[in-house]
Amino acid sequence: MSYQEKKNIVSLISTIVVFGAYCWNVYLRYNDTNMEGAELFRFWGAAILILVPVSMVARMIIEIIFIIINWLSTKEAAPSFADELDKIIELKAIRISYFVFILGFLLAMGSLVLQMKLSSMFIIMFLSGFTADVAGIIWRLYLYRKGV
């Protein structure tokens, strides 16, 4: 298994764990309160804004730990540059992520048209961001395995 494959597997697991833990925390806070109107907007806005830095910091820490553990176990250093294959795979994964996120965005807007609860729009946006990230990582893994 190549370094990139191991790195993407760790990234996939860390994405699932961090997002799952954060969503559980948001779910508990949402159930404890009875919000409506502007307060509901503020809650979901804060939940999405806090997710970004929490996710970034947690994933950076997990990646540093991965690099250290990988180096200790295999004596293989992280590649210092990305070659053309890495760049092509990254671009294709980003394209898949964008398609998945746009689909989620359209579903979220559709929920507003269908007059569903406002929280369902935010939950769909939350899940579409997560699904887009996971789809990009899985696509990267697939391309590293199968080739471009």
N, CA, C and O of each residue as an XYZ file, in Angstrom:
592
protein
N       0.854     -1.179      0.000
C       0.000      0.000      0.000
C       0.898      1.240      0.000
O       1.848      1.335      0.778
N       0.579      2.182     -0.885
C       1.415      3.374     -1.011
C       1.142      4.360      0.125
O       0.170      4.239      0.870
N       2.036      5.334      0.223
C       1.892      6.357      1.251
C       0.593      7.132      1.053
O      -0.110      7.429      2.019
N       0.271      7.464     -0.217
C      -0.939      8.234     -0.490
C      -2.197      7.461     -0.114
O      -3.158      8.046      0.386
N      -2.198      6.159     -0.349
C      -3.363      5.360      0.018
C      -3.549      5.351      1.534
O      -4.658      5.537      2.035
N      -2.450      5.134      2.256
C      -2.550      5.133      3.717
C      -3.014      6.495      4.231
O      -3.835      6.583      5.143
N      -2.478      7.544      3.636
C      -2.851      8.898      4.055
C      -4.339      9.151      3.807
O      -5.010      9.752      4.646
N      -4.862      8.697      2.664
C      -6.279      8.898      2.370
C      -7.175      8.066      3.269
O      -8.265      8.511      3.629
N      -6.741      6.871      3.640
C      -7.529      6.051      4.568
C      -7.600      6.728      5.930
O      -8.663      6.781      6.548
N      -6.467      7.244      6.397
C      -6.457      7.961      7.675
C      -7.336      9.205      7.578
O      -8.057      9.532      8.521
N      -7.278      9.895      6.447
C      -8.096     11.083      6.254
C      -9.581     10.736      6.263
O     -10.390     11.468      6.833
N      -9.936      9.624      5.635
C     -11.333      9.186      5.609
C     -11.830      8.869      7.017
O     -12.913      9.296      7.416
N     -11.029      8.119      7.758
C     -11.431      7.760      9.119
C     -11.532      9.006     10.001
O     -12.481      9.154     10.771
N     -10.551      9.895      9.884
C     -10.594     11.100     10.716
C     -11.775     11.985     10.346
O     -12.380     12.602     11.224
N     -12.113     12.058      9.067
C     -13.278     12.850      8.647
C     -14.550     12.298      9.263
O     -15.376     13.049      9.783
N     -14.705     10.989      9.202
C     -15.917     10.361      9.748
C     -15.997     10.548     11.266
O     -17.055     10.874     11.804
N     -14.879     10.341     11.944
C     -14.882     10.450     13.409
C     -15.125     11.890     13.856
O     -15.948     12.138     14.737
N     -14.411     12.839     13.251
C     -14.558     14.245     13.665
C     -15.966     14.747     13.357
O     -16.592     15.396     14.194
N     -16.458     14.448     12.166
C     -17.800     14.912     11.806
C     -18.858     14.237     12.674
O     -19.809     14.886     13.109
N     -18.702     12.954     12.927
C     -19.657     12.251     13.774
C     -19.690     12.810     15.183
O     -20.767     13.019     15.742
N     -18.526     13.054     15.763
C     -18.471     13.600     17.118
C     -19.065     15.004     17.163
O     -19.786     15.355     18.097
N     -18.751     15.804     16.139
C     -19.286     17.174     16.118
C     -20.808     17.161     15.951
O     -21.515     17.913     16.622
N     -21.302     16.316     15.068
C     -22.753     16.242     14.863
C     -23.473     15.757     16.116
O     -24.569     16.223     16.426
N     -22.870     14.841     16.820
C     -23.467     14.367     18.069
C     -23.572     15.516     19.074
O     -24.581     15.654     19.765
N     -22.526     16.335     19.149
C     -22.530     17.489     20.039
C     -23.603     18.487     19.622
O     -24.322     19.008     20.474
N     -23.723     18.763     18.322
C     -24.743     19.698     17.831
C     -26.135     19.130     18.089
O     -27.042     19.863     18.482
N     -26.306     17.836     17.871
C     -27.607     17.207     18.111
C     -28.035     17.351     19.569
O     -29.193     17.662     19.849
N     -27.114     17.129     20.489
C     -27.447     17.258     21.908
C     -27.822     18.693     22.253
O     -28.764     18.922     23.012
N     -27.098     19.657     21.706
C     -27.404     21.069     21.979
C     -28.738     21.469     21.349
O     -29.498     22.245     21.928
N     -29.015     20.931     20.159
C     -30.271     21.275     19.478
C     -31.473     20.721     20.226
O     -32.508     21.382     20.312
N     -31.349     19.537     20.759
C     -32.465     18.921     21.493
C     -32.715     19.565     22.842
O     -33.831     19.501     23.356
N     -31.692     20.188     23.432
C     -31.859     20.818     24.734
C     -32.624     22.135     24.665
O     -33.125     22.617     25.682
N     -32.715     22.714     23.483
C     -33.346     24.025     23.375
C     -34.562     23.949     22.459
O     -34.720     23.014     21.675
N     -35.409     24.956     22.582
C     -36.580     25.069     21.714
C     -36.480     26.413     20.993
O     -36.993     27.424     21.475
N     -35.815     26.416     19.834
C     -35.518     27.666     19.140
C     -36.477     27.864     17.967
O     -36.993     26.910     17.384
N     -36.694     29.138     17.649
C     -37.481     29.503     16.467
C     -36.948     30.819     15.925
O     -36.287     31.577     16.635
N     -37.241     31.078     14.665
C     -36.916     32.364     14.047
C     -35.432     32.672     13.986
O     -34.622     31.833     13.594
N     -35.092     33.888     14.379
C     -33.712     34.364     14.271
C     -32.759     33.551     15.143
O     -31.594     33.359     14.793
N     -33.262     33.079     16.276
C     -32.414     32.280     17.162
C     -32.004     30.964     16.494
O     -30.886     30.486     16.684
N     -32.915     30.388     15.713
C     -32.616     29.150     14.990
C     -31.550     29.394     13.915
O     -30.634     28.589     13.748
N     -31.680     30.516     13.185
C     -30.665     30.877     12.190
C     -29.294     31.034     12.848
O     -28.285     30.545     12.339
N     -29.280     31.727     13.992
C     -28.020     31.960     14.709
C     -27.391     30.629     15.145
O     -26.177     30.448     15.050
N     -28.226     29.708     15.622
C     -27.714     28.415     16.077
C     -27.053     27.659     14.927
O     -25.927     27.179     15.058
N     -27.766     27.555     13.789
C     -27.209     26.788     12.669
C     -26.015     27.500     12.039
O     -25.064     26.854     11.597
N     -26.067     28.814     12.000
C     -24.909     29.553     11.483
C     -23.681     29.314     12.329
O     -22.589     29.095     11.804
N     -23.855     29.356     13.655
C     -22.729     29.104     14.547
C     -22.249     27.666     14.430
O     -21.047     27.403     14.464
N     -23.196     26.731     14.290
C     -22.803     25.317     14.186
C     -21.949     25.076     12.946
O     -20.969     24.334     13.004
N     -22.311     25.693     11.830
C     -21.542     25.503     10.596
C     -20.210     26.233     10.686
O     -19.183     25.694     10.273
N     -20.211     27.455     11.221
C     -18.958     28.212     11.317
C     -17.965     27.567     12.267
O     -16.761     27.607     12.013
N     -18.432     26.980     13.341
C     -17.532     26.330     14.296
C     -16.998     25.023     13.724
O     -15.870     24.631     14.022
N     -17.796     24.350     12.909
C     -17.358     23.073     12.334
C     -16.083     23.221     11.500
O     -15.213     22.352     11.541
N     -15.972     24.302     10.754
C     -14.834     24.473      9.845
C     -13.504     24.484     10.603
O     -12.643     23.660     10.297
N     -13.293     25.382     11.584
C     -11.990     25.353     12.269
C     -11.775     24.104     13.119
O     -10.653     23.606     13.212
N     -12.840     23.591     13.741
C     -12.690     22.374     14.545
C     -12.240     21.221     13.663
O     -11.339     20.467     14.031
N     -12.861     21.085     12.507
C     -12.505     20.007     11.586
C     -11.079     20.168     11.066
O     -10.325     19.198     10.993
N     -10.716     21.399     10.706
C      -9.368     21.623     10.169
C      -8.294     21.307     11.199
O      -7.320     20.623     10.884
N      -8.457     21.792     12.420
C      -7.448     21.572     13.460
C      -7.351     20.090     13.811
O      -6.254     19.547     13.943
N      -8.501     19.443     13.961
C      -8.483     18.020     14.310
C      -7.821     17.195     13.213
O      -7.039     16.289     13.501
N      -8.130     17.504     11.962
C      -7.544     16.738     10.859
C      -6.044     17.001     10.724
O      -5.288     16.094     10.376
N      -5.607     18.241     10.998
C      -4.160     18.523     10.950
C      -3.432     17.752     12.037
O      -2.360     17.196     11.796
N      -4.007     17.714     13.234
C      -3.379     16.977     14.333
C      -3.315     15.489     13.996
O      -2.292     14.843     14.224
N      -4.393     14.952     13.458
C      -4.419     13.527     13.099
C      -3.408     13.238     11.985
O      -2.768     12.186     11.996
N      -3.257     14.151     11.030
C      -2.292     13.929      9.949
C      -0.855     13.976     10.476
O      -0.008     13.198     10.037
N      -0.582     14.872     11.403
C       0.759     14.926     12.001
C       1.044     13.632     12.754
O       2.136     13.074     12.655
N       0.063     13.165     13.500
C       0.231     11.897     14.224
C       0.457     10.754     13.239
O       1.283      9.875     13.485
N      -0.283     10.762     12.111
C      -0.094      9.735     11.086
C       1.323      9.778     10.531
O       1.959      8.735     10.380
N       1.824     10.963     10.228
C       3.172     11.082      9.666
C       4.202     10.540     10.646
O       5.126      9.832     10.246
N       4.052     10.865     11.921
C       5.001     10.395     12.935
C       4.931      8.870     13.065
O       5.962      8.197     13.066
N       3.724      8.333     13.173
C       3.576      6.874     13.330
C       4.062      6.143     12.081
O       4.711      5.102     12.179
N       3.745      6.690     10.910
C       4.204      6.063      9.668
C       5.724      6.077      9.573
O       6.331      5.097      9.140
N       6.333      7.176      9.973
C       7.798      7.261      9.920
C       8.432      6.298     10.926
O       9.436      5.655     10.623
N       7.849      6.200     12.113
C       8.402      5.303     13.129
C       8.282      3.835     12.709
O       9.172      3.031     12.988
N       7.191      3.493     12.046
C       6.975      2.089     11.708
C       7.635      1.672     10.401
O       8.072      0.527     10.283
N       7.723      2.568      9.409
C       8.271      2.174      8.110
C       9.556      2.904      7.735
O      10.230      2.521      6.778
N       9.896      3.940      8.472
C      11.046      4.804      8.154
C      10.867      5.477      6.795
O      11.835      5.906      6.168
N       9.600      5.563      6.348
C       9.281      6.201      5.082
C       8.834      7.636      5.370
O       7.862      7.862      6.092
N       9.555      8.595      4.797
C       9.210      9.998      5.008
C       8.070     10.397      4.072
O       7.866      9.794      3.019
N       7.344     11.416      4.481
C       6.268     11.928      3.631
C       6.867     12.535      2.375
O       7.898     13.203      2.454
N       6.251     12.322      1.217
C       6.782     12.914     -0.016
C       6.817     14.436      0.094
O       5.876     15.054      0.591
N       7.891     15.021     -0.367
C       8.037     16.469     -0.241
C       7.406     17.222     -1.408
O       7.324     18.450     -1.375
N       6.960     16.505     -2.438
C       6.334     17.166     -3.576
C       5.239     16.262     -4.137
O       5.184     15.067     -3.846
N       4.375     16.860     -4.944
C       3.313     16.109     -5.622
C       3.665     16.044     -7.105
O       3.927     17.070     -7.732
N       3.669     14.843     -7.656
C       3.968     14.713     -9.085
C       2.700     14.931     -9.903
O       1.646     15.253     -9.356
N       2.811     14.753    -11.217
C       1.667     15.013    -12.103
C       0.492     14.085    -11.803
O      -0.662     14.509    -11.866
N       0.775     12.832    -11.479
C      -0.300     11.892    -11.160
C      -1.063     12.349     -9.921
O      -2.293     12.310     -9.897
N      -0.340     12.781     -8.898
C      -0.997     13.270     -7.680
C      -1.884     14.473     -7.984
O      -2.994     14.583     -7.464
N      -1.388     15.369     -8.827
C      -2.170     16.569     -9.149
C      -3.427     16.219     -9.942
O      -4.490     16.791     -9.700
N      -3.315     15.284    -10.886
C      -4.488     14.875    -11.670
C      -5.518     14.208    -10.772
O      -6.712     14.487    -10.872
N      -5.054     13.327     -9.896
C      -5.972     12.647     -8.975
C      -6.643     13.655     -8.057
O      -7.842     13.547     -7.797
N      -5.901     14.623     -7.566
C      -6.470     15.639     -6.687
C      -7.538     16.454     -7.422
O      -8.603     16.720     -6.865
N      -7.263     16.845     -8.650
C      -8.237     17.625     -9.414
C      -9.516     16.823     -9.692
O     -10.618     17.365     -9.614
N      -9.367     15.553    -10.012
C     -10.548     14.725    -10.261
C     -11.356     14.526     -8.982
O     -12.586     14.502     -9.026
N     -10.680     14.384     -7.847
C     -11.389     14.231     -6.572
C     -12.117     15.510     -6.200
O     -13.230     15.463     -5.676
N     -11.500     16.651     -6.466
C     -12.158     17.931     -6.178
C     -13.403     18.087     -7.045
O     -14.427     18.582     -6.574
N     -13.324     17.671     -8.303
C     -14.476     17.761     -9.196
C     -15.640     16.911     -8.678
O     -16.788     17.356     -8.693
N     -15.349     15.704     -8.226
C     -16.394     14.842     -7.661
C     -16.996     15.488     -6.410
O     -18.213     15.475     -6.220
N     -16.138     16.050     -5.564
C     -16.627     16.705     -4.346
C     -17.563     17.861     -4.684
O     -18.601     18.028     -4.044
N     -17.203     18.653     -5.680
C     -18.065     19.776     -6.068
C     -19.417     19.284     -6.572
O     -20.452     19.850     -6.220
N     -19.419     18.241     -7.389
C     -20.690     17.712     -7.899
C     -21.577     17.241     -6.751
O     -22.776     17.521     -6.736
N     -20.999     16.535     -5.802
C     -21.785     16.023     -4.671
C     -22.312     17.181     -3.825
O     -23.459     17.153     -3.379
N     -21.476     18.197     -3.604
C     -21.934     19.329     -2.792
C     -23.036     20.113     -3.504
O     -24.005     20.534     -2.872
N     -22.894     20.308     -4.803
C     -23.929     21.029     -5.557
C     -25.240     20.252     -5.504
O     -26.304     20.854     -5.363
N     -25.184     18.940     -5.614
C     -26.387     18.125     -5.501
C     -27.036     18.307     -4.122
O     -28.255     18.439     -4.019
N     -26.224     18.312     -3.077
C     -26.740     18.553     -1.729
C     -27.317     19.941     -1.576
O     -28.336     20.125     -0.909
N     -26.670     20.920     -2.191
C     -27.182     22.286     -2.133
C     -28.549     22.370     -2.805
O     -29.462     23.014     -2.287
N     -28.688     21.719     -3.959
C     -29.974     21.727     -4.649
C     -31.047     21.013     -3.832
O     -32.198     21.449     -3.798
N     -30.669     19.913     -3.171
C     -31.630     19.226     -2.293
C     -32.042     20.125     -1.130
O     -33.210     20.142     -0.741
N     -31.088     20.871     -0.575
C     -31.401     21.780      0.533
C     -32.364     22.869      0.077
O     -33.311     23.203      0.789
N     -32.126     23.419     -1.105
C     -33.041     24.442     -1.622
C     -34.402     23.821     -1.949
O     -35.439     24.462     -1.771
N     -34.395     22.590     -2.420
C     -35.655     21.893     -2.683
C     -36.460     21.684     -1.413
O     -37.690     21.719     -1.443
N     -35.774     21.466     -0.297
C     -36.495     21.301      0.969
C     -37.211     22.592      1.359
O     -38.279     22.550      1.969
N     -36.626     23.739      1.008
C     -37.302     25.016      1.276
C     -38.524     25.179      0.386
O     -39.564     25.666      0.829
N     -38.394     24.768     -0.879
C     -39.517     24.867     -1.811
C     -40.668     23.980     -1.347
O     -41.837     24.344     -1.477
N     -40.326     22.815     -0.807
C     -41.349     21.879     -0.330
C     -41.875     22.242      1.057
O     -42.652     21.496      1.652
N     -41.441     23.399      1.565
C     -41.887     23.938      2.859
C     -41.611     22.989      4.014
O     -42.428     22.840      4.923
N     -40.454     22.352      3.966
C     -40.038     21.518      5.096
C     -39.509     22.441      6.187
O     -39.375     23.646      5.973
N     -39.209     21.881      7.351
C     -38.676     22.688      8.442
C     -37.363     23.337      8.022
O     -36.614     22.793      7.210
N     -37.102     24.501      8.585
C     -35.873     25.222      8.274
C     -34.644     24.423      8.693
O     -33.611     24.471      8.025
N     -34.754     23.700      9.783
C     -33.620     22.899     10.261
C     -33.240     21.823      9.261
O     -32.069     21.458      9.163
N     -34.219     21.304      8.511
C     -33.889     20.257      7.546
C     -32.998     20.804      6.439
O     -32.140     20.075      5.940
N     -33.168     22.057      6.038
C     -32.293     22.660      5.039
C     -30.853     22.709      5.557
O     -29.916     22.367      4.835
N     -30.686     23.135      6.808
C     -29.334     23.205      7.369
C     -28.728     21.813      7.543
O     -27.534     21.618      7.315
N     -29.541     20.861      7.942
C     -29.033     19.493      8.109
C     -28.606     18.915      6.762
O     -27.581     18.239      6.676
N     -29.380     19.175      5.715
C     -29.006     18.693      4.382
C     -27.706     19.352      3.931
O     -26.852     18.692      3.340
N     -27.547     20.657      4.207
C     -26.294     21.342      3.855
C     -25.118     20.736      4.615
O     -24.054     20.500      4.042
N     -25.320     20.487      5.909
C     -24.296     19.855      6.751
C     -23.880     18.518      6.150
O     -22.694     18.257      5.950
N     -24.867     17.680      5.867
C     -24.589     16.340      5.357
C     -24.002     16.369      3.948
O     -23.184     15.515      3.606
N     -24.402     17.330      3.134
C     -23.845     17.393      1.782
C     -22.369     17.784      1.825
O     -21.582     17.296      1.015
N     -21.983     18.651      2.752
C     -20.567     18.979      2.903
C     -19.761     17.767      3.320
O     -18.679     17.509      2.792
N     -20.300     17.024      4.276
C     -19.623     15.809      4.733
C     -19.541     14.772      3.620
O     -18.489     14.177      3.391
N     -20.667     14.560      2.925
C     -20.700     13.572      1.850
C     -19.751     13.961      0.712
O     -19.111     13.096      0.114
N     -19.663     15.240      0.420
C     -18.743     15.694     -0.630
C     -17.298     15.405     -0.241
O     -16.501     14.964     -1.068
N     -16.969     15.655      1.012
C     -15.606     15.383      1.480
C     -15.286     13.893      1.407
O     -14.219     13.502      0.933
N     -16.211     13.071      1.876
C     -16.002     11.616      1.851
C     -15.926     11.106      0.408
O     -15.098     10.251      0.096
N     -16.785     11.627     -0.468
C     -16.762     11.189     -1.871
C     -15.425     11.527     -2.519
O     -14.891     10.731     -3.291
N     -14.884     12.701     -2.210
C     -13.587     13.089     -2.762
C     -12.474     12.173     -2.291
O     -11.610     11.786     -3.078
N     -12.486     11.821     -1.011
C     -11.455     10.940     -0.457
C     -11.580      9.547     -1.061
O     -10.577      8.943     -1.441
N     -12.795      9.038     -1.152
C     -13.000      7.691     -1.720
C     -12.592      7.677     -3.194
O     -12.002      6.704     -3.664
N     -12.899      8.737     -3.915
C     -12.507      8.800     -5.326
C     -10.984      8.825     -5.470
O     -10.427      8.180     -6.358
N     -10.314      9.581     -4.581
C      -8.843      9.598     -4.579
C      -8.288      8.202     -4.332
O      -7.370      7.759     -5.022
N      -8.852      7.511     -3.340
C      -8.411      6.141     -3.047
C      -8.611      5.240     -4.261
O      -7.735      4.446     -4.604
N      -9.756      5.364     -4.902
C     -10.057      4.558     -6.079
C      -9.046      4.828     -7.192
O      -8.544      3.898     -7.823
N      -8.756      6.094     -7.425
C      -7.821      6.437     -8.504
C      -6.392      6.009     -8.179
O      -5.655      5.609     -9.080
N      -5.989      6.084     -6.918
C      -4.651      5.601     -6.567
C      -4.561      4.087     -6.751
O      -3.510      3.567     -7.127
N      -5.657      3.385     -6.488
C      -5.672      1.924     -6.651
C      -5.722      1.509     -8.118
O      -4.937      0.681     -8.579
N      -6.668      2.111     -8.833
C      -6.927      1.684    -10.202
C      -6.071      2.426    -11.222
O      -5.715      1.857    -12.253
N      -5.745      3.654    -10.960
C      -5.007      4.479    -11.912
C      -5.950      5.440    -12.597
O      -7.171      5.293    -12.533
N      -5.369      6.426    -13.254
C      -6.173      7.479    -13.884
C      -6.655      7.035    -15.238
O      -7.349      7.786    -15.923
